[in-house]
Structures are given as structure tokens and as C-alpha cells.
């Protein structure tokens, strides 16, 4: 994009399970991955940690504060009692995730709500930070805590050239419709968001679930996330499509190319109130990289 500003402002919204953040190896990877931006005097870089602490043992919680200091995070918010479902919508039956596989009749999807509440909280933090510095962020990076980078992100000069109006996602799955290539699904693991789009992405999924996402897509939504309407990832594409008219210019989605060198981490069984998960078993790489080619497709 054509950015005449001499200073780039970037917020990284990191959410997910808290235990992996406490691992020194993860901290080293994260610091190294964002070093090109953190070390650039022309960049305002702020890391916002919004983490699920419901499964952490009390004896482990001090490790999060230490981790946030090591990562030089601008904010650490731990959610110890995040609701798993929104308040019931009058006259509607809210679907539990386990009901979907059992084909129990229900009206409104709730899967993904616990994760999306944290993202909406991160948007509130972004707005507060912007008010404090009397300037908006240019870009917002959304990433989950179970992503391990095997690369350093591009230098600030490269970020400044990103085209406006595009959601740069970790994975984009296209579909063909009448000879045109459209987005069928975007993942929820990573996204680079122009500030004008960030609100729809970060707040839209939780807002939509609270208002009722229909258990079956309506006629307009039939082509969105084909075969995966119930997936939590689909809430992001729906939120962006629902708000497309209020976004600046046509909504486009592309795959962030450097994510081909990232891995997903998985830990041992997590149990509420017990020392388990990454802190006792360590983290394993569940998948190595992402081989999908870069695509620019209309959402």
C-alpha cells in the first residue's frame, strides 16, 4: 500500500491457552519471529496477551507474569471464568458443540464462543491503547498461542507495502463459482488485518454468536464455508461477509506467504485445576508448515 507515514503502528493480539506461553522455547521463538519489527525504531509494536487461564493450576499462574515480562508485552489479561456459551436468545435453542454431532435439533450455533470473547476483549484493549497514544494502529496481527514460527516476519518496509482492504490469513481455501475464484474458508490461526477491517474480524464472531448464528445457513449464506458451516473458523468469514458493505472497498483475502514456515503445537491432555498440558508434557509440533500457494481471492 502507499503509506506516507514515517512511523508504523502494529498491535499483535495473541490469544489461546496460557500454558504454552510459559515455555522458554516458545518465548525465544516468538521474540525472534518479530525481531525485525521490535528492533525497528520506526515501528510502534505492542503485544497484547489475552489468554485462557481456566485450566492453569494456581501454582503456575505466576509464570504468565514472568512470560509477559520476557516478551515485553504491553498487556496481559487472563480469562479465568470465560463463558462457554452466550446468554440464550429468546425463543431460540442454543446448540452445544456436542449436540451437532448427535444431530440434536437446535437453532443457534455457539461453537468458538469461548475463543471469540478473548478476541473481542483484545479489540477493546486496542481501542484503549489507541486512545492513550492519540493515534490508531495501522495493522493488527491476530495469532493463536499454538503457532510456532520457523521464520522472522518481514521488515517494516515490506509491511508498509501491504495492500489495503485485504485480510492476510494463515490459510485461504478457495472455491470456484461461475468461473470466479472466491473464498470458501479462512482459518482462525493467524491474520494480518488493516485497522479498518480489524473490528469486523475481532468482534464480529462473538457479536454474531450472541445474536444467533443459524444452525443451518440461509439462502445467502449457502456458499459460505461449504460443508463446514458448523466449524468455528467459519465464524470469521461470515463476520467479514456480513459487514462487507461497511468496510473500505471490496473485501479481499490472501494467504500470508511466510506462514508456510510455521508449525502448529499440541500439548498433553489439559484438565481443569491440574498441572497438565504444555507445562508438564512440553509441546510437540502437530504439523509442519503450510504448503498452499498464495492466492488473492474475492471474499
Short mmCIF file of N, CA, C and O in Angstrom, two decimals, residues 37-145:
data_model
loop_
_atom_site.label_atom_id
_atom_site.label_comp_id
_atom_site.label_asym_id
_atom_site.label_seq_id
_atom_site.Cartn_x
_atom_site.Cartn_y
_atom_site.Cartn_z
N UNK A 37 10.57 -6.24 13.52
CA UNK A 37 9.69 -5.12 13.86
C UNK A 37 10.03 -4.53 15.22
O UNK A 37 10.03 -3.31 15.41
N UNK A 38 10.34 -5.38 16.18
CA UNK A 38 10.63 -4.91 17.54
C UNK A 38 11.89 -4.06 17.57
O UNK A 38 12.01 -3.15 18.41
N UNK A 39 12.84 -4.37 16.71
CA UNK A 39 14.13 -3.66 16.72
C UNK A 39 14.15 -2.44 15.82
O UNK A 39 15.16 -1.74 15.74
N UNK A 40 13.05 -2.18 15.14
CA UNK A 40 12.97 -1.05 14.21
C UNK A 40 12.42 0.17 14.95
O UNK A 40 11.28 0.17 15.42
N UNK A 41 13.22 1.23 15.02
CA UNK A 41 12.81 2.43 15.75
C UNK A 41 11.63 3.14 15.11
O UNK A 41 10.98 3.97 15.76
N UNK A 42 11.33 2.82 13.84
CA UNK A 42 10.21 3.47 13.16
C UNK A 42 8.88 2.76 13.41
O UNK A 42 7.85 3.17 12.87
N UNK A 43 8.90 1.68 14.21
CA UNK A 43 7.71 0.87 14.43
C UNK A 43 7.26 0.96 15.89
O UNK A 43 8.07 0.79 16.81
N UNK A 44 6.00 1.26 16.10
CA UNK A 44 5.38 1.09 17.42
C UNK A 44 4.80 -0.31 17.46
O UNK A 44 3.84 -0.61 16.75
N UNK A 45 5.38 -1.18 18.26
CA UNK A 45 5.00 -2.59 18.31
C UNK A 45 4.45 -2.89 19.70
O UNK A 45 5.13 -2.69 20.70
N UNK A 46 3.22 -3.39 19.76
CA UNK A 46 2.61 -3.72 21.05
C UNK A 46 2.03 -5.12 21.01
O UNK A 46 1.21 -5.44 20.14
N UNK A 47 2.45 -5.95 21.94
CA UNK A 47 1.97 -7.33 22.07
C UNK A 47 0.92 -7.37 23.17
O UNK A 47 1.19 -7.00 24.32
N UNK A 48 -0.27 -7.83 22.83
CA UNK A 48 -1.38 -7.92 23.77
C UNK A 48 -1.72 -9.39 23.98
O UNK A 48 -2.10 -10.09 23.04
N UNK A 49 -1.58 -9.87 25.22
CA UNK A 49 -1.82 -11.27 25.55
C UNK A 49 -3.20 -11.41 26.19
O UNK A 49 -3.44 -10.87 27.27
N UNK A 50 -4.10 -12.13 25.52
CA UNK A 50 -5.43 -12.42 26.07
C UNK A 50 -5.56 -13.94 26.12
O UNK A 50 -5.82 -14.59 25.10
N UNK A 51 -5.38 -14.50 27.31
CA UNK A 51 -5.15 -15.93 27.45
C UNK A 51 -6.19 -16.62 28.32
O UNK A 51 -6.72 -16.03 29.27
N UNK A 52 -6.46 -17.88 27.99
CA UNK A 52 -7.39 -18.71 28.76
C UNK A 52 -6.64 -19.32 29.94
O UNK A 52 -5.77 -20.17 29.75
N UNK A 53 -6.99 -18.88 31.15
CA UNK A 53 -6.33 -19.41 32.34
C UNK A 53 -7.16 -20.39 33.12
O UNK A 53 -6.79 -20.76 34.23
N UNK A 54 -8.29 -20.83 32.56
CA UNK A 54 -9.21 -21.69 33.31
C UNK A 54 -8.61 -23.05 33.66
O UNK A 54 -9.03 -23.68 34.62
N UNK A 55 -7.64 -23.51 32.88
CA UNK A 55 -7.07 -24.84 33.13
C UNK A 55 -5.73 -24.77 33.84
O UNK A 55 -5.10 -25.80 34.05
N UNK A 56 -5.27 -23.56 34.17
CA UNK A 56 -3.99 -23.43 34.86
C UNK A 56 -4.15 -23.71 36.35
O UNK A 56 -5.12 -23.29 36.98
N UNK A 57 -3.19 -24.40 36.90
CA UNK A 57 -3.14 -24.59 38.35
C UNK A 57 -2.68 -23.28 38.98
O UNK A 57 -1.92 -22.51 38.39
N UNK A 58 -3.16 -22.99 40.19
CA UNK A 58 -2.80 -21.75 40.88
C UNK A 58 -1.29 -21.57 40.98
O UNK A 58 -0.78 -20.46 40.89
N UNK A 59 -0.57 -22.67 41.17
CA UNK A 59 0.88 -22.60 41.35
C UNK A 59 1.61 -22.21 40.07
O UNK A 59 2.80 -21.90 40.10
N UNK A 60 0.89 -22.25 38.92
CA UNK A 60 1.52 -21.95 37.64
C UNK A 60 1.29 -20.52 37.16
O UNK A 60 1.97 -20.05 36.25
N UNK A 61 0.35 -19.82 37.76
CA UNK A 61 -0.08 -18.55 37.20
C UNK A 61 0.98 -17.46 37.27
O UNK A 61 1.00 -16.55 36.44
N UNK A 62 1.91 -17.58 38.24
CA UNK A 62 2.98 -16.58 38.31
C UNK A 62 3.89 -16.66 37.08
O UNK A 62 4.56 -15.69 36.73
N UNK A 63 3.89 -17.84 36.41
CA UNK A 63 4.73 -18.00 35.23
C UNK A 63 4.25 -17.12 34.07
O UNK A 63 5.05 -16.73 33.22
N UNK A 64 2.97 -16.81 34.05
CA UNK A 64 2.45 -15.97 32.98
C UNK A 64 2.96 -14.54 33.10
O UNK A 64 3.30 -13.90 32.09
N UNK A 65 3.01 -14.02 34.31
CA UNK A 65 3.53 -12.68 34.52
C UNK A 65 5.00 -12.61 34.11
O UNK A 65 5.43 -11.67 33.45
N UNK A 66 5.75 -13.64 34.49
CA UNK A 66 7.15 -13.69 34.10
C UNK A 66 7.29 -13.75 32.58
O UNK A 66 8.15 -13.08 31.99
N UNK A 67 6.43 -14.56 31.94
CA UNK A 67 6.48 -14.68 30.47
C UNK A 67 6.14 -13.37 29.80
O UNK A 67 6.79 -12.97 28.82
N UNK A 68 5.13 -12.66 30.31
CA UNK A 68 4.75 -11.39 29.70
C UNK A 68 5.87 -10.37 29.81
O UNK A 68 6.07 -9.54 28.92
N UNK A 69 6.63 -10.43 30.91
CA UNK A 69 7.77 -9.53 31.07
C UNK A 69 8.88 -9.89 30.10
O UNK A 69 9.50 -9.01 29.50
N UNK A 70 9.14 -11.18 29.94
CA UNK A 70 10.16 -11.62 28.99
C UNK A 70 9.81 -11.20 27.57
O UNK A 70 10.67 -10.78 26.79
N UNK A 71 8.52 -11.31 27.23
CA UNK A 71 8.06 -10.95 25.89
C UNK A 71 7.83 -9.46 25.73
O UNK A 71 7.49 -9.01 24.63
N UNK A 72 8.02 -8.69 26.81
CA UNK A 72 7.80 -7.25 26.80
C UNK A 72 6.39 -6.93 26.30
O UNK A 72 6.19 -6.04 25.47
N UNK A 73 5.42 -7.69 26.81
CA UNK A 73 4.03 -7.49 26.39
C UNK A 73 3.48 -6.18 26.94
O UNK A 73 3.76 -5.80 28.08
N UNK A 74 2.68 -5.51 26.13
CA UNK A 74 2.05 -4.27 26.57
C UNK A 74 0.89 -4.55 27.50
O UNK A 74 0.51 -3.69 28.31
N UNK A 75 0.31 -5.77 27.41
CA UNK A 75 -0.83 -6.11 28.26
C UNK A 75 -0.91 -7.61 28.43
O UNK A 75 -0.64 -8.38 27.51
N UNK A 76 -1.29 -8.03 29.63
CA UNK A 76 -1.58 -9.43 29.91
C UNK A 76 -2.94 -9.50 30.57
O UNK A 76 -3.16 -8.93 31.64
N UNK A 77 -3.88 -10.18 29.93
CA UNK A 77 -5.20 -10.40 30.51
C UNK A 77 -5.47 -11.89 30.50
O UNK A 77 -5.43 -12.53 29.45
N UNK A 78 -5.73 -12.45 31.68
CA UNK A 78 -6.00 -13.87 31.82
C UNK A 78 -7.48 -14.06 32.13
O UNK A 78 -8.01 -13.45 33.07
N UNK A 79 -8.15 -14.88 31.33
CA UNK A 79 -9.57 -15.14 31.49
C UNK A 79 -9.74 -16.40 32.33
O UNK A 79 -9.49 -17.51 31.86
N UNK A 80 -10.16 -16.23 33.56
CA UNK A 80 -10.30 -17.36 34.48
C UNK A 80 -11.71 -17.93 34.53
O UNK A 80 -11.94 -18.98 35.10
N UNK A 81 -12.67 -17.23 33.96
CA UNK A 81 -14.05 -17.71 34.01
C UNK A 81 -14.80 -17.32 32.72
O UNK A 81 -15.89 -16.76 32.77
N UNK A 82 -14.19 -17.60 31.58
CA UNK A 82 -14.80 -17.25 30.31
C UNK A 82 -16.05 -18.10 30.08
O UNK A 82 -15.99 -19.32 30.18
N UNK A 83 -17.20 -17.49 29.76
CA UNK A 83 -18.40 -18.29 29.48
C UNK A 83 -18.21 -19.12 28.22
O UNK A 83 -17.63 -18.66 27.24
N UNK A 84 -18.66 -20.36 28.26
CA UNK A 84 -18.53 -21.24 27.10
C UNK A 84 -19.65 -21.00 26.09
O UNK A 84 -19.53 -21.36 24.93
N UNK A 85 -20.75 -20.42 26.57
CA UNK A 85 -21.88 -20.12 25.67
C UNK A 85 -22.46 -18.76 26.02
O UNK A 85 -22.40 -18.32 27.17
N UNK A 86 -23.03 -18.08 25.05
CA UNK A 86 -23.66 -16.78 25.34
C UNK A 86 -24.99 -16.97 26.06
O UNK A 86 -25.50 -18.09 26.18
N UNK A 87 -25.55 -15.88 26.54
CA UNK A 87 -26.88 -15.94 27.13
C UNK A 87 -27.89 -16.39 26.07
O UNK A 87 -27.74 -16.06 24.89
N UNK A 88 -28.89 -17.15 26.46
CA UNK A 88 -29.88 -17.65 25.49
C UNK A 88 -30.57 -16.51 24.74
O UNK A 88 -30.84 -15.45 25.30
N UNK A 89 -30.81 -16.74 23.46
CA UNK A 89 -31.60 -15.81 22.66
C UNK A 89 -33.07 -16.17 22.86
O UNK A 89 -33.46 -17.34 22.71
N UNK A 90 -33.90 -15.21 23.24
CA UNK A 90 -35.32 -15.53 23.50
C UNK A 90 -35.97 -16.28 22.34
O UNK A 90 -35.85 -15.89 21.18
N UNK A 91 -36.63 -17.39 22.68
CA UNK A 91 -37.34 -18.17 21.67
C UNK A 91 -36.46 -19.06 20.83
O UNK A 91 -36.95 -19.71 19.90
N UNK A 92 -35.17 -19.12 21.11
CA UNK A 92 -34.25 -19.95 20.33
C UNK A 92 -33.57 -20.97 21.23
O UNK A 92 -33.33 -20.73 22.41
N UNK A 93 -33.23 -22.12 20.65
CA UNK A 93 -32.49 -23.16 21.37
C UNK A 93 -31.02 -23.05 20.98
O UNK A 93 -30.66 -23.15 19.80
N UNK A 94 -30.15 -22.81 21.97
CA UNK A 94 -28.72 -22.67 21.71
C UNK A 94 -28.09 -24.05 21.56
O UNK A 94 -28.36 -24.97 22.34
N UNK A 95 -27.24 -24.22 20.56
CA UNK A 95 -26.60 -25.50 20.28
C UNK A 95 -25.32 -25.66 21.09
O UNK A 95 -24.46 -24.78 21.05
N UNK A 96 -25.17 -26.76 21.78
CA UNK A 96 -23.89 -27.10 22.37
C UNK A 96 -23.06 -27.81 21.31
O UNK A 96 -23.60 -28.49 20.43
N UNK A 97 -21.73 -27.68 21.36
CA UNK A 97 -20.89 -28.33 20.35
C UNK A 97 -21.14 -29.82 20.22
O UNK A 97 -21.14 -30.37 19.11
N UNK A 98 -21.38 -30.52 21.35
CA UNK A 98 -21.58 -31.96 21.28
C UNK A 98 -22.92 -32.33 20.64
O UNK A 98 -23.10 -33.45 20.16
N UNK A 99 -23.86 -31.38 20.61
CA UNK A 99 -25.17 -31.67 20.00
C UNK A 99 -25.08 -31.73 18.48
O UNK A 99 -25.90 -32.40 17.85
N UNK A 100 -24.11 -31.06 17.90
CA UNK A 100 -24.02 -31.01 16.45
C UNK A 100 -23.74 -32.40 15.88
O UNK A 100 -24.31 -32.79 14.86
N UNK A 101 -22.84 -33.14 16.54
CA UNK A 101 -22.52 -34.48 16.05
C UNK A 101 -23.66 -35.46 16.30
O UNK A 101 -23.79 -36.47 15.62
N UNK A 102 -24.50 -35.16 17.30
CA UNK A 102 -25.63 -36.04 17.62
C UNK A 102 -26.91 -35.64 16.89
O UNK A 102 -27.95 -36.26 17.06
N UNK A 103 -26.80 -34.58 16.08
CA UNK A 103 -27.93 -34.10 15.28
C UNK A 103 -29.15 -33.77 16.14
O UNK A 103 -30.28 -34.06 15.79
N UNK A 104 -28.87 -33.15 17.30
CA UNK A 104 -29.94 -32.69 18.18
C UNK A 104 -30.50 -31.39 17.62
O UNK A 104 -29.75 -30.50 17.21
N UNK A 105 -31.81 -31.26 17.56
CA UNK A 105 -32.42 -30.05 17.00
C UNK A 105 -32.09 -28.84 17.86
O UNK A 105 -32.29 -28.85 19.08
N UNK A 106 -31.56 -27.80 17.22
CA UNK A 106 -31.26 -26.55 17.92
C UNK A 106 -31.22 -25.44 16.88
O UNK A 106 -31.20 -25.70 15.67
N UNK A 107 -31.21 -24.20 17.34
CA UNK A 107 -31.36 -23.05 16.43
C UNK A 107 -30.10 -22.24 16.22
O UNK A 107 -29.88 -21.73 15.12
N UNK A 108 -29.28 -22.06 17.25
CA UNK A 108 -28.19 -21.09 17.19
C UNK A 108 -26.85 -21.76 17.55
O UNK A 108 -26.72 -22.38 18.61
N UNK A 109 -25.86 -21.59 16.70
CA UNK A 109 -24.54 -22.16 16.94
C UNK A 109 -23.79 -21.37 18.02
O UNK A 109 -23.90 -20.15 18.10
N UNK A 110 -23.03 -22.08 18.83
CA UNK A 110 -22.23 -21.42 19.87
C UNK A 110 -20.77 -21.82 19.83
O UNK A 110 -19.96 -21.28 20.57
N UNK A 111 -20.39 -22.76 18.97
CA UNK A 111 -19.00 -23.24 18.91
C UNK A 111 -18.07 -22.07 18.59
O UNK A 111 -18.35 -21.22 17.75
N UNK A 112 -16.98 -22.01 19.32
CA UNK A 112 -16.00 -20.95 19.13
C UNK A 112 -16.21 -19.74 20.01
O UNK A 112 -15.37 -18.83 20.03
N UNK A 113 -17.30 -19.71 20.75
CA UNK A 113 -17.61 -18.50 21.52
C UNK A 113 -16.55 -18.19 22.57
O UNK A 113 -16.14 -17.03 22.74
N UNK A 114 -16.06 -19.22 23.26
CA UNK A 114 -15.09 -19.01 24.32
C UNK A 114 -13.81 -18.37 23.78
O UNK A 114 -13.17 -17.55 24.44
N UNK A 115 -13.41 -18.74 22.55
CA UNK A 115 -12.23 -18.14 21.93
C UNK A 115 -12.52 -16.72 21.44
O UNK A 115 -11.70 -15.81 21.60
N UNK A 116 -13.70 -16.52 20.89
CA UNK A 116 -14.01 -15.23 20.28
C UNK A 116 -14.22 -14.13 21.30
O UNK A 116 -14.02 -12.95 21.00
N UNK A 117 -14.63 -14.48 22.51
CA UNK A 117 -14.77 -13.49 23.57
C UNK A 117 -13.40 -12.85 23.87
O UNK A 117 -13.29 -11.65 24.11
N UNK A 118 -12.34 -13.65 23.82
CA UNK A 118 -11.00 -13.12 24.07
C UNK A 118 -10.58 -12.16 22.96
O UNK A 118 -9.95 -11.12 23.21
N UNK A 119 -10.93 -12.49 21.73
CA UNK A 119 -10.58 -11.61 20.61
C UNK A 119 -11.31 -10.28 20.74
O UNK A 119 -10.75 -9.21 20.47
N UNK A 120 -12.56 -10.33 21.13
CA UNK A 120 -13.30 -9.08 21.32
C UNK A 120 -12.70 -8.26 22.46
O UNK A 120 -12.64 -7.03 22.39
N UNK A 121 -12.24 -8.94 23.49
CA UNK A 121 -11.56 -8.26 24.57
C UNK A 121 -10.27 -7.60 24.10
O UNK A 121 -9.91 -6.50 24.54
N UNK A 122 -9.60 -8.27 23.17
CA UNK A 122 -8.37 -7.69 22.62
C UNK A 122 -8.67 -6.44 21.80
O UNK A 122 -7.90 -5.48 21.82
N UNK A 123 -9.79 -6.43 21.09
CA UNK A 123 -10.18 -5.23 20.35
C UNK A 123 -10.42 -4.07 21.31
O UNK A 123 -10.02 -2.92 21.02
N UNK A 124 -11.04 -4.34 22.45
CA UNK A 124 -11.25 -3.29 23.44
C UNK A 124 -9.91 -2.74 23.94
O UNK A 124 -9.75 -1.53 24.13
N UNK A 125 -8.94 -3.63 24.10
CA UNK A 125 -7.61 -3.19 24.53
C UNK A 125 -6.95 -2.34 23.45
O UNK A 125 -6.27 -1.35 23.75
N UNK A 126 -7.13 -2.73 22.21
CA UNK A 126 -6.56 -1.96 21.10
C UNK A 126 -7.13 -0.55 21.09
O UNK A 126 -6.39 0.44 20.94
N UNK A 127 -8.43 -0.44 21.27
CA UNK A 127 -9.06 0.89 21.29
C UNK A 127 -8.53 1.72 22.45
O UNK A 127 -8.30 2.93 22.30
N UNK A 128 -8.33 1.09 23.60
CA UNK A 128 -7.81 1.82 24.76
C UNK A 128 -6.38 2.28 24.51
O UNK A 128 -6.01 3.41 24.87
N UNK A 129 -5.56 1.43 23.87
CA UNK A 129 -4.18 1.81 23.57
C UNK A 129 -4.15 2.96 22.56
O UNK A 129 -3.33 3.87 22.66
N UNK A 130 -5.05 2.91 21.58
CA UNK A 130 -5.12 3.98 20.59
C UNK A 130 -5.51 5.30 21.23
O UNK A 130 -4.96 6.36 20.89
N UNK A 131 -6.45 5.25 22.16
CA UNK A 131 -6.85 6.47 22.85
C UNK A 131 -5.69 7.04 23.67
O UNK A 131 -5.49 8.26 23.72
N UNK A 132 -4.90 6.14 24.27
CA UNK A 132 -3.78 6.59 25.10
C UNK A 132 -2.69 7.26 24.27
O UNK A 132 -2.06 8.22 24.73
N UNK A 133 -2.45 6.76 23.05
CA UNK A 133 -1.39 7.36 22.23
C UNK A 133 -1.94 8.34 21.19
O UNK A 133 -1.18 8.86 20.37
N UNK A 134 -3.26 8.57 21.24
CA UNK A 134 -3.92 9.55 20.35
C UNK A 134 -3.62 9.28 18.88
O UNK A 134 -3.44 10.19 18.08
N UNK A 135 -3.56 8.01 18.53
CA UNK A 135 -3.31 7.62 17.15
C UNK A 135 -3.76 6.18 16.96
O UNK A 135 -3.63 5.36 17.88
N UNK A 136 -4.29 5.83 15.79
CA UNK A 136 -4.72 4.45 15.55
C UNK A 136 -3.56 3.56 15.14
O UNK A 136 -2.53 4.03 14.65
N UNK A 137 -3.72 2.27 15.35
CA UNK A 137 -2.78 1.31 14.79
C UNK A 137 -3.02 1.24 13.28
O UNK A 137 -4.14 1.43 12.80
N UNK A 138 -1.97 0.93 12.55
CA UNK A 138 -2.10 0.73 11.10
C UNK A 138 -2.53 -0.70 10.80
O UNK A 138 -3.36 -0.93 9.92
N UNK A 139 -1.95 -1.65 11.53
CA UNK A 139 -2.22 -3.06 11.29
C UNK A 139 -2.42 -3.78 12.62
O UNK A 139 -1.84 -3.39 13.64
N UNK A 140 -3.23 -4.82 12.58
CA UNK A 140 -3.43 -5.69 13.74
C UNK A 140 -3.12 -7.11 13.30
O UNK A 140 -3.65 -7.58 12.28
N UNK A 141 -2.28 -7.80 14.05
CA UNK A 141 -1.98 -9.20 13.80
C UNK A 141 -2.73 -10.05 14.81
O UNK A 141 -2.63 -9.81 16.01
N UNK A 142 -3.52 -10.99 14.32
CA UNK A 142 -4.20 -11.92 15.21
C UNK A 142 -3.49 -13.25 15.11
O UNK A 142 -3.27 -13.78 14.02
N UNK A 143 -3.05 -13.81 16.24
CA UNK A 143 -2.42 -15.12 16.21
C UNK A 143 -2.80 -15.91 17.46
O UNK A 143 -3.12 -15.34 18.50
N UNK A 144 -2.79 -17.22 17.30
CA UNK A 144 -3.09 -18.11 18.41
C UNK A 144 -1.80 -18.51 19.11
O UNK A 144 -0.71 -18.46 18.54
N UNK A 145 -1.95 -18.94 20.36
CA UNK A 145 -0.78 -19.31 21.14
C UNK A 145 -0.17 -20.64 20.70
O UNK A 145 0.94 -20.96 21.12
#
